[in-house]
PDB file of C-alpha atoms in Angstrom:
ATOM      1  CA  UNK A 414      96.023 147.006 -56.933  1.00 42.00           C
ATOM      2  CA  UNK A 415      95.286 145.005 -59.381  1.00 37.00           C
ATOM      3  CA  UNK A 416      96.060 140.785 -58.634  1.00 43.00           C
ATOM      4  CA  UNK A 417      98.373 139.617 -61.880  1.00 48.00           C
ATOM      5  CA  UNK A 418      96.876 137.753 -64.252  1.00 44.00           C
ATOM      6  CA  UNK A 419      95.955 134.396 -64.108  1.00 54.00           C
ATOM      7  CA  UNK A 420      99.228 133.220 -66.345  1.00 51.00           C
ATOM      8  CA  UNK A 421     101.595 134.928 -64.262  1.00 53.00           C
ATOM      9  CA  UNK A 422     100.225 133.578 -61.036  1.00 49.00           C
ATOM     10  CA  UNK A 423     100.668 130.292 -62.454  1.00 43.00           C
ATOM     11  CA  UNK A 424     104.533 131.441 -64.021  1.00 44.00           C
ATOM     12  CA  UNK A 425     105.422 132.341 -59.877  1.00 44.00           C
ATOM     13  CA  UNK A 426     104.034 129.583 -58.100  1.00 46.00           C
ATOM     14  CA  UNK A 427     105.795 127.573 -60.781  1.00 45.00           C
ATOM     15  CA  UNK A 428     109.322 129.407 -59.708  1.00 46.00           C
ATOM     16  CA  UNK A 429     108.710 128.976 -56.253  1.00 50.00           C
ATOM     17  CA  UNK A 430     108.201 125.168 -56.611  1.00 57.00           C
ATOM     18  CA  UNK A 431     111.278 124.417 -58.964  1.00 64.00           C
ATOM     19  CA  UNK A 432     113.745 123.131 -56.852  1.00 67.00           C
ATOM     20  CA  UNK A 433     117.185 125.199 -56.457  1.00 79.00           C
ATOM     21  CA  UNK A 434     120.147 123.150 -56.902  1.00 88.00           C
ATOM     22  CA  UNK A 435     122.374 122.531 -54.026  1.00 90.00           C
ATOM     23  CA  UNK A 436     125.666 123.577 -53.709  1.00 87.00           C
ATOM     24  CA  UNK A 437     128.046 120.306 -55.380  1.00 87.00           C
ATOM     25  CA  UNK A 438     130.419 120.847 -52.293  1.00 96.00           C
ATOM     26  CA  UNK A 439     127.065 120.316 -49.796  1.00 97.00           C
ATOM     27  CA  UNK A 440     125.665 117.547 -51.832  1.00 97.00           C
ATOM     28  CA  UNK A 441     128.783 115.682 -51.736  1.00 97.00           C
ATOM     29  CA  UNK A 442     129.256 116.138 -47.969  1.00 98.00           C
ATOM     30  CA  UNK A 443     125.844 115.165 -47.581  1.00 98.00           C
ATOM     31  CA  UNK A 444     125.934 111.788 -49.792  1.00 98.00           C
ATOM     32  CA  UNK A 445     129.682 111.433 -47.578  1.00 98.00           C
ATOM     33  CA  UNK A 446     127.500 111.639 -44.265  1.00 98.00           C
ATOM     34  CA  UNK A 447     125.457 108.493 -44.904  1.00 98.00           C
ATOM     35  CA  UNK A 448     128.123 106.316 -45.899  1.00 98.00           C
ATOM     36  CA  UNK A 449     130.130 107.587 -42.394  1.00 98.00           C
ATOM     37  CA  UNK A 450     127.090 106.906 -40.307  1.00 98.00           C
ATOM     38  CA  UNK A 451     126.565 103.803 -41.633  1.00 98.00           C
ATOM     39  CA  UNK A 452     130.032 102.630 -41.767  1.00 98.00           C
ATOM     40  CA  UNK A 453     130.610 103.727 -38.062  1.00 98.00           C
ATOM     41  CA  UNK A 454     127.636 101.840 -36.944  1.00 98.00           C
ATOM     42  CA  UNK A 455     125.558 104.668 -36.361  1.00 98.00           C
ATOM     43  CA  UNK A 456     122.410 103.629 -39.153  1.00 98.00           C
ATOM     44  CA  UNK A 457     121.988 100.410 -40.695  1.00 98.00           C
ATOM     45  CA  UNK A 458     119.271  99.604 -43.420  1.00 98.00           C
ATOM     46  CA  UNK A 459     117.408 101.997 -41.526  1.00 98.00           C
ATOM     47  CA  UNK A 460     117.892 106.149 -40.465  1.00 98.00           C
ATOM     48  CA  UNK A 461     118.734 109.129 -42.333  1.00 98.00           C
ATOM     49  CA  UNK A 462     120.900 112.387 -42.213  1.00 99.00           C
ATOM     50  CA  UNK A 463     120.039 115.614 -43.926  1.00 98.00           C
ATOM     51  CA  UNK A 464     120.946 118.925 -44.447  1.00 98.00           C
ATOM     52  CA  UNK A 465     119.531 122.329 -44.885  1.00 98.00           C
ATOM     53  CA  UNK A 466     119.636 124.095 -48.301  1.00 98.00           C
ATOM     54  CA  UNK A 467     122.687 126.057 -48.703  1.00 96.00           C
ATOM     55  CA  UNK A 468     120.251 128.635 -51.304  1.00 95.00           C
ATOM     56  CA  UNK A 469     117.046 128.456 -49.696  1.00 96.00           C
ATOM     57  CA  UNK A 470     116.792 127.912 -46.332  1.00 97.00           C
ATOM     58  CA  UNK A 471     113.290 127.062 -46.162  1.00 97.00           C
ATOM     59  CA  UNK A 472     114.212 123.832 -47.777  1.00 98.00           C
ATOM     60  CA  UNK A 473     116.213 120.859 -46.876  1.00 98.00           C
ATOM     61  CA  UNK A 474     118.381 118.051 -48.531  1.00 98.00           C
ATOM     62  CA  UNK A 475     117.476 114.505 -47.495  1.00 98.00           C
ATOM     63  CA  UNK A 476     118.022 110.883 -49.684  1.00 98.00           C
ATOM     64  CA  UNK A 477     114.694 109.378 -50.927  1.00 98.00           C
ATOM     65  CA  UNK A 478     113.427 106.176 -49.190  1.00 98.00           C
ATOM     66  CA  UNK A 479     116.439 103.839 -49.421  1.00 98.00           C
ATOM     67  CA  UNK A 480     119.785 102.576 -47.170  1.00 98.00           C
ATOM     68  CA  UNK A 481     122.233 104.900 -45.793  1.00 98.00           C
ATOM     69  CA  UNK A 482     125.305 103.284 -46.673  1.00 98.00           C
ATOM     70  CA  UNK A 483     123.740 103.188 -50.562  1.00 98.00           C
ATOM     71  CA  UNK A 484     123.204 106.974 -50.879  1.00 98.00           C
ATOM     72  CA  UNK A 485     124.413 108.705 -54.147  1.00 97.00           C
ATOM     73  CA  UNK A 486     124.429 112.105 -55.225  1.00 97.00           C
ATOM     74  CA  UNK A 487     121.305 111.147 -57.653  1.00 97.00           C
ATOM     75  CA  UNK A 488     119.357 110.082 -54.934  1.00 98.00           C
ATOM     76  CA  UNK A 489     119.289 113.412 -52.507  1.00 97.00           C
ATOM     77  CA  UNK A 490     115.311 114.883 -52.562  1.00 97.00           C
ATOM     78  CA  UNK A 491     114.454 118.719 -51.929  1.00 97.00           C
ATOM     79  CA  UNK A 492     111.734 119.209 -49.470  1.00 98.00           C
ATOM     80  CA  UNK A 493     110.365 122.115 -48.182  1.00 98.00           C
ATOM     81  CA  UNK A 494     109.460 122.863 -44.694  1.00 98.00           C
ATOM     82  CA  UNK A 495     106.141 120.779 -44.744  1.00 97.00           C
ATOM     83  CA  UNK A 496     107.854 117.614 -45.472  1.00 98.00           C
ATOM     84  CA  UNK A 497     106.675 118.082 -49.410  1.00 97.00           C
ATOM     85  CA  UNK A 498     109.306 116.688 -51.798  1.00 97.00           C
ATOM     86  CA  UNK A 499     109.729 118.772 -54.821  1.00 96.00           C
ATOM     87  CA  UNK A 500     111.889 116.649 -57.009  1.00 95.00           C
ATOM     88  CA  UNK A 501     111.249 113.530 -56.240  1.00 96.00           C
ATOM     89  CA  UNK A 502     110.237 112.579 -59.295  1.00 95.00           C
ATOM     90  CA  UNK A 503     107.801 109.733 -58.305  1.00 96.00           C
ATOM     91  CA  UNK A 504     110.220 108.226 -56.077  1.00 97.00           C
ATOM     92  CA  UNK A 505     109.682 107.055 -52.970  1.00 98.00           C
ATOM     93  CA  UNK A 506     110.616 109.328 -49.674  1.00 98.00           C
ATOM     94  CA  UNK A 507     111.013 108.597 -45.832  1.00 98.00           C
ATOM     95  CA  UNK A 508     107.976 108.427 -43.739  1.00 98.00           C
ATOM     96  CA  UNK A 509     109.788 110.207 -41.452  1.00 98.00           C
ATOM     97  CA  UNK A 510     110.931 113.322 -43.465  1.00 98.00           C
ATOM     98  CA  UNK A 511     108.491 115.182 -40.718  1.00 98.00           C
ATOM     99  CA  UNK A 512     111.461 114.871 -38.322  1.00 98.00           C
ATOM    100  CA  UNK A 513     113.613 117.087 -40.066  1.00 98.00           C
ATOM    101  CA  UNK A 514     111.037 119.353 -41.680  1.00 98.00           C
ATOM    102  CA  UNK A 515     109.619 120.436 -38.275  1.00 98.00           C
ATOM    103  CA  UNK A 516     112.805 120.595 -36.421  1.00 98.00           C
ATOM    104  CA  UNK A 517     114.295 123.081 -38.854  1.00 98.00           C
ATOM    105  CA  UNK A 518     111.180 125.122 -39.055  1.00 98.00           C
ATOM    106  CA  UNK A 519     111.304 125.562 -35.597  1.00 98.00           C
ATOM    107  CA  UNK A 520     115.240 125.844 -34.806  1.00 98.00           C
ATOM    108  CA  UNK A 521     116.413 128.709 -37.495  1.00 98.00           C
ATOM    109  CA  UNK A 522     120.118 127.925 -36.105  1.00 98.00           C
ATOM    110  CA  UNK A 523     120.033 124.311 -36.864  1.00 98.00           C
ATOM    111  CA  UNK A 524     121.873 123.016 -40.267  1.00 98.00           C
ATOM    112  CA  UNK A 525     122.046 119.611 -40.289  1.00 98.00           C
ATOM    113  CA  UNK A 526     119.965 116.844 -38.663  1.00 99.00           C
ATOM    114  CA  UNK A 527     120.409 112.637 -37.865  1.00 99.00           C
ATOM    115  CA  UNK A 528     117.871 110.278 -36.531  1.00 98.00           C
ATOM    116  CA  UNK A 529     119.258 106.537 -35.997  1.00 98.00           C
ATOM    117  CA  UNK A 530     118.263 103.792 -34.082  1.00 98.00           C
ATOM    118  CA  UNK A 531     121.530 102.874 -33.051  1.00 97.00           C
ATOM    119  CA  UNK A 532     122.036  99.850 -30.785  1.00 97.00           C
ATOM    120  CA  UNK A 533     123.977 101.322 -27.681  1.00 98.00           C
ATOM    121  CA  UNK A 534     121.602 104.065 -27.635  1.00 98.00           C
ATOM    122  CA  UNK A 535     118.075 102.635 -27.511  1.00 98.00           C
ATOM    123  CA  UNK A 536     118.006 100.680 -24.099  1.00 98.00           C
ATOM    124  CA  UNK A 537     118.439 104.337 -22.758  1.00 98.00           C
ATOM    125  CA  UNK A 538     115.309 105.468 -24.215  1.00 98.00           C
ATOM    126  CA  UNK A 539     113.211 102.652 -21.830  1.00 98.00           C
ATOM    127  CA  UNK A 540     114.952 102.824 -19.223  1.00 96.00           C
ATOM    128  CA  UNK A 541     113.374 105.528 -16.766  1.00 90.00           C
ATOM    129  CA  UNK A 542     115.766 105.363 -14.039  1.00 92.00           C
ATOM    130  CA  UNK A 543     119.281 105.922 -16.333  1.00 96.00           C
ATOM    131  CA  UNK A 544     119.307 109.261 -18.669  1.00 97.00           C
ATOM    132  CA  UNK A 545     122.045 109.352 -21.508  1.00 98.00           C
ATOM    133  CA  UNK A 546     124.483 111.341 -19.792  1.00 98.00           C
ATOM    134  CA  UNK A 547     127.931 112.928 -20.886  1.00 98.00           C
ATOM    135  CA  UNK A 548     130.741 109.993 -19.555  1.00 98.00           C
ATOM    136  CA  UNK A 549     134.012 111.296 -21.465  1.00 98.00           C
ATOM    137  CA  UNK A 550     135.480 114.257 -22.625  1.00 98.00           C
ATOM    138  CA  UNK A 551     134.426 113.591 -26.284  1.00 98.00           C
ATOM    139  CA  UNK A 552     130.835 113.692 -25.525  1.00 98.00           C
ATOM    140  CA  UNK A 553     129.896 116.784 -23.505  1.00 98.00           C
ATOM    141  CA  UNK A 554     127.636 117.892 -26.293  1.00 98.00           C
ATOM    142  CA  UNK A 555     125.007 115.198 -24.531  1.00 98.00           C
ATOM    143  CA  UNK A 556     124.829 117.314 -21.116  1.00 98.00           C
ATOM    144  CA  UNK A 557     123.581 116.146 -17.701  1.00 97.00           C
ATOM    145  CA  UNK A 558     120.631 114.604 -19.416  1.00 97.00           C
ATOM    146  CA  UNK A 559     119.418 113.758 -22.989  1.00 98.00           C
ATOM    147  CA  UNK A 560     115.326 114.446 -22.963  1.00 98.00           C
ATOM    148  CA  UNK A 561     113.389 111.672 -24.153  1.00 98.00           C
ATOM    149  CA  UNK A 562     110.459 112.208 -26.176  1.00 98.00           C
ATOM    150  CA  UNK A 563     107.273 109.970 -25.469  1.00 98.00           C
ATOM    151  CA  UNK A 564     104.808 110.112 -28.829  1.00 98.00           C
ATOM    152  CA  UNK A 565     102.101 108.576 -26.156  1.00 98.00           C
ATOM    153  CA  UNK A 566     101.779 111.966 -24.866  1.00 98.00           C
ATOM    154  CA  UNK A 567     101.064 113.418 -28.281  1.00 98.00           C
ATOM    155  CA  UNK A 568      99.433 110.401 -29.780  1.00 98.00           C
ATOM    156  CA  UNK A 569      97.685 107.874 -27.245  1.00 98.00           C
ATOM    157  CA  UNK A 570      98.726 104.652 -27.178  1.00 98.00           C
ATOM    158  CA  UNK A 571      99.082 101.875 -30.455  1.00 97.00           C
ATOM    159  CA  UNK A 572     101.049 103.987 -32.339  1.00 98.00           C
ATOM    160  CA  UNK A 573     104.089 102.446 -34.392  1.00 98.00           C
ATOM    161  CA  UNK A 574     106.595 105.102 -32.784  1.00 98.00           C
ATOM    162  CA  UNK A 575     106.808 106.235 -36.155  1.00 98.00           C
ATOM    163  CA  UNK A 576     106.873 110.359 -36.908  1.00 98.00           C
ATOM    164  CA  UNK A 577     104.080 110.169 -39.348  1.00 98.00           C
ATOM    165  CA  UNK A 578     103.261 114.083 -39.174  1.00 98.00           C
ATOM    166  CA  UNK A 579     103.988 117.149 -38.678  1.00 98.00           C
ATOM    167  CA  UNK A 580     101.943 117.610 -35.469  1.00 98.00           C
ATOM    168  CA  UNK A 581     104.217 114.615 -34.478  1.00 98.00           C
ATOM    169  CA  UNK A 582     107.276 116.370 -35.701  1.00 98.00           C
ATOM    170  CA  UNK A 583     106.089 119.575 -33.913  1.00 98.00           C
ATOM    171  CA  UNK A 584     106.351 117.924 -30.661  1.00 98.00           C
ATOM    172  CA  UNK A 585     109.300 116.472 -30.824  1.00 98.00           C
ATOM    173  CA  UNK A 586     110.768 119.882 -32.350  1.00 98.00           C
ATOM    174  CA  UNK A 587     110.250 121.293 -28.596  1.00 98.00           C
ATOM    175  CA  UNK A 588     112.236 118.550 -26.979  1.00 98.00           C
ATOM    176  CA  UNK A 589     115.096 120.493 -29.012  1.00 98.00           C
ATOM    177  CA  UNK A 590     115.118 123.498 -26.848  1.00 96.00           C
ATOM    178  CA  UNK A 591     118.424 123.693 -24.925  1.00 95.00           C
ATOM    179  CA  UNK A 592     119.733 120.005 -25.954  1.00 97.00           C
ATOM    180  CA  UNK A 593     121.141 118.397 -29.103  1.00 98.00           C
ATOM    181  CA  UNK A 594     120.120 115.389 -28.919  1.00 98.00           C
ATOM    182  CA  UNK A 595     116.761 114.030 -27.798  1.00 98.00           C
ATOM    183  CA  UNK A 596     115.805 110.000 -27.369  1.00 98.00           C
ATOM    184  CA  UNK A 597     112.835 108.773 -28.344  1.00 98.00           C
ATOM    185  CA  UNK A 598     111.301 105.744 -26.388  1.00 98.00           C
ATOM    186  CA  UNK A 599     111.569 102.470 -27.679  1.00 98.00           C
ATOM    187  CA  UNK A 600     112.816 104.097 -31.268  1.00 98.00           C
ATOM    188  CA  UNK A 601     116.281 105.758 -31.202  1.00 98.00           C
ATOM    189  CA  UNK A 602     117.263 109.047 -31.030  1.00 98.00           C
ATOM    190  CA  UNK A 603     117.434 112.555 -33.186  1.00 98.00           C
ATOM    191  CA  UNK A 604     120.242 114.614 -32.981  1.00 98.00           C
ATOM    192  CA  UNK A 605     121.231 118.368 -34.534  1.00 98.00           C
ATOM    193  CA  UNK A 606     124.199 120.437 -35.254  1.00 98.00           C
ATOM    194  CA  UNK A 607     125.180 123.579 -37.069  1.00 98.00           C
ATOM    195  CA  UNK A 608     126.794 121.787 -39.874  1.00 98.00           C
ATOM    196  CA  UNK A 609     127.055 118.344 -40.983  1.00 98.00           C
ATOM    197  CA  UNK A 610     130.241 118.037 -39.766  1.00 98.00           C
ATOM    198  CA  UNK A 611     129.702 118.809 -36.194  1.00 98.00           C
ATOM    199  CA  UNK A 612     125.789 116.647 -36.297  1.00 98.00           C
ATOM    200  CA  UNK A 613     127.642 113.670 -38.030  1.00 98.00           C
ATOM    201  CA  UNK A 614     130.543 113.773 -34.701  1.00 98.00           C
ATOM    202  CA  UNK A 615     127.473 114.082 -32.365  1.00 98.00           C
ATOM    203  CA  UNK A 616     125.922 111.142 -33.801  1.00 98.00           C
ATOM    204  CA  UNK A 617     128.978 108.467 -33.973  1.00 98.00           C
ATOM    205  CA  UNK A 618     129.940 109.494 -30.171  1.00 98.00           C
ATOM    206  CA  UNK A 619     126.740 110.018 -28.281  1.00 98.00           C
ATOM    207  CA  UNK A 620     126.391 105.801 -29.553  1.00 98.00           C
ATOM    208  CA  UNK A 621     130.087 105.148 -28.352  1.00 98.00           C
ATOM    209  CA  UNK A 622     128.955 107.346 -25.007  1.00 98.00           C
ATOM    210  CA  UNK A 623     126.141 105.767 -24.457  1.00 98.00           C
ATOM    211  CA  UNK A 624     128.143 102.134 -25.140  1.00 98.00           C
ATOM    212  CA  UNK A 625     130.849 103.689 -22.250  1.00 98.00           C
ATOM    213  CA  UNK A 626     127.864 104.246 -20.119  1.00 98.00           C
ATOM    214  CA  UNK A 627     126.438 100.851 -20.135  1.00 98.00           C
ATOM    215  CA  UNK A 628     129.782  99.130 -19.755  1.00 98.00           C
ATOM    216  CA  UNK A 629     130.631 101.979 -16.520  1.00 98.00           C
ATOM    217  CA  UNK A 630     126.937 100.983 -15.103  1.00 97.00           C
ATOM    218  CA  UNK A 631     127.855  97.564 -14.618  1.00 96.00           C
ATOM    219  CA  UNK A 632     130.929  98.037 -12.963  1.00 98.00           C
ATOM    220  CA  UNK A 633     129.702 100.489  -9.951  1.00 97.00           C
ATOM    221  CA  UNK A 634     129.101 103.829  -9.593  1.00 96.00           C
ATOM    222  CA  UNK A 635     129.303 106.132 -12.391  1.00 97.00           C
ATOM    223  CA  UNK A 636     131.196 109.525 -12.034  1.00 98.00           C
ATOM    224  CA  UNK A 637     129.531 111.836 -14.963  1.00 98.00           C
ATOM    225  CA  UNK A 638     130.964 114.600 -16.822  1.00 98.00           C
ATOM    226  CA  UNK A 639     129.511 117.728 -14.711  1.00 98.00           C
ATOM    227  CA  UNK A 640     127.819 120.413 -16.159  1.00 98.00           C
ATOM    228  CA  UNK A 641     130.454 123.018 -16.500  1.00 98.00           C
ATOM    229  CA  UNK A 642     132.924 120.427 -17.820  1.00 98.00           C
ATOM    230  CA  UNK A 643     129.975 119.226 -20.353  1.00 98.00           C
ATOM    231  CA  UNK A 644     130.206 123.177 -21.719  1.00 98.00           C
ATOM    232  CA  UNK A 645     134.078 122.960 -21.791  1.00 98.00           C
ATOM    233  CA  UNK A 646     134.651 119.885 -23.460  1.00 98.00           C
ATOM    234  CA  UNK A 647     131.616 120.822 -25.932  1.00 97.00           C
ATOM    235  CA  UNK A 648     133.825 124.139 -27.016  1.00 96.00           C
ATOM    236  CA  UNK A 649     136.801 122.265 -27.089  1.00 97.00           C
ATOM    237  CA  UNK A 650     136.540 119.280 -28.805  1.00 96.00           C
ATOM    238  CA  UNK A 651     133.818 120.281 -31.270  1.00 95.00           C
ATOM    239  CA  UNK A 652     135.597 122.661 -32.775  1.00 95.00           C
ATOM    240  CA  UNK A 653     137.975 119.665 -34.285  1.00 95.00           C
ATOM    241  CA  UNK A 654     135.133 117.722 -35.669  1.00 96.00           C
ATOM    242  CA  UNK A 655     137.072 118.428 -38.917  1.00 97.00           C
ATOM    243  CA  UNK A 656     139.702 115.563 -38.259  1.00 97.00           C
ATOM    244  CA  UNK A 657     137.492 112.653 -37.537  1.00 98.00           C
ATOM    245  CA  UNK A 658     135.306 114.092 -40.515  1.00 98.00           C
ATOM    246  CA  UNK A 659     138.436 113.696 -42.873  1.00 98.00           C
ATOM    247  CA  UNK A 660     139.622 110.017 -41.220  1.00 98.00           C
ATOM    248  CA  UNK A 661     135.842 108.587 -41.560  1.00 98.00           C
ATOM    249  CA  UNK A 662     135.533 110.840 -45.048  1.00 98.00           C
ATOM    250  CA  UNK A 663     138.597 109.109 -46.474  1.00 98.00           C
ATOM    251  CA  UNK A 664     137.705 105.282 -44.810  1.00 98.00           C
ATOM    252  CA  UNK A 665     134.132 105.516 -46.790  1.00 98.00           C
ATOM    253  CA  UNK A 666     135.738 106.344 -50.253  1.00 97.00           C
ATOM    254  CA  UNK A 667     138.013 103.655 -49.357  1.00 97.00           C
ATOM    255  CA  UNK A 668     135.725 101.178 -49.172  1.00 96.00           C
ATOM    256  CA  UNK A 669     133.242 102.037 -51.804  1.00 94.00           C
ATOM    257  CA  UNK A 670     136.573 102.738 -54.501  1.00 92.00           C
TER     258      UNK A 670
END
């Protein structure tokens, strides 16, 4: 067979880069999910939430370089599954984009991605002797034990903890495997869900678990959620991630009317 001539070639790989547009429904919810994250404490000047495409999904929606909590709808990026932006127009994009890119190569099921660096959470990534660990019924999502991803094993040591790559990303995609959310030491955490919804309601109460953990620490022994209640309270209480979604939804356009 023939190949096609050197003008078509160029006419296909020119549709396959053109970016698809998003769905305005998803790109809304998506722009939504950084002001909630950022109002509930969640990601300061620093972390990001994406999503993946709803038309393509070897693609995924994440802002360009800038502040959560100043997201618009002009500033959401398309990247494909290598980290490449394809309509970023110049602009700037997160070092870390190889988080998301790797993690949704290598989890089909996952839709929707945050990493933070949220305060209650990051003495748990140093401290060997005390996992994160499910402490209330609105948490079970976090298990018996959060993994915590060490980038000295895949790097060597004098790294900035940052995930530069994808053979960084790669590694830290594995952590994935049976858990939701993964630390990483002496940097924050990473946490995924099948919509934004449900990742955005992992992410605001695995920091108020892990705040509930630290108080419960220093008053004595610590009775943990077990693993069969984890499971139950997971199927339970996820499955109304659609009020606190409207509440912190409604408390964002509040504050930025």
């Amino acid at each position: 067979m023939c190949p096609p001539s050197t003008p078509l070639a160029a006419a296909l790989d020119d549709v396959k880069r053109a970016p698809l547009p998003p769905g305005d429904g998803l790109l809304a919810d998506l722009v939504c999910a950084n002001h909630i994250l950022y109002d509930q404490g969640v990601v300061d000047a620093f972390g990001h939430v994406s999503v993946r495409h709803d038309r393509d999904p070897e693609r995924f929606l994440l802002a360009r370089n800038m502040a959560p909590g100043q997201v618009g709808a002009s500033d959401i990026v398309s990247f494909t599954l290598d980290g490449e932006p394809i309509d970023a127009g110049g602009r700037r994009v997160y070092i870390e984009r190889f988080i998301h890119a790797e993690i949704y190569r290598a989890h089909p099921q996952v839709q929707a991605i945050v990493h933070s660096h949220s305060p209650a959470i990051v003495p748990l990534t140093i401290s060997r002797g005390t996992p994160l660990r499910a402490v209330f019924h609105m948490a079970g999502f976090i298990g018996t034990g959060a993994p915590v991803f060490e980038i000295r094993d895949v790097v060597g040591d004098g790294s900035d903890l940052l995930v530069r790559d994808g053979r960084i990303g790669a590694a830290l995609a594995r952590q994935f495997e049976g858990h939701p959310i993964v630390l990483m030491r002496g940097h924050g955490s990473t946490v995924v869900g099948e919509s934004l919804k449900q990742v955005v309601y992992r992410a605001v109460y695995a920091e108020v678990n892990a705040r509930v953990q630290t108080t419960a620490l220093g008053l004595g022994e610590v009775s943990y959620l077990s693993e069969a209640e984890c499971a139950s309270c997971m199927s339970s209480h996820e499955a109304q991630a659609e009020r606190p979604w409207a509440l912190w939804k409604e408390e964002a356009r509040r504050r930025r009317a």
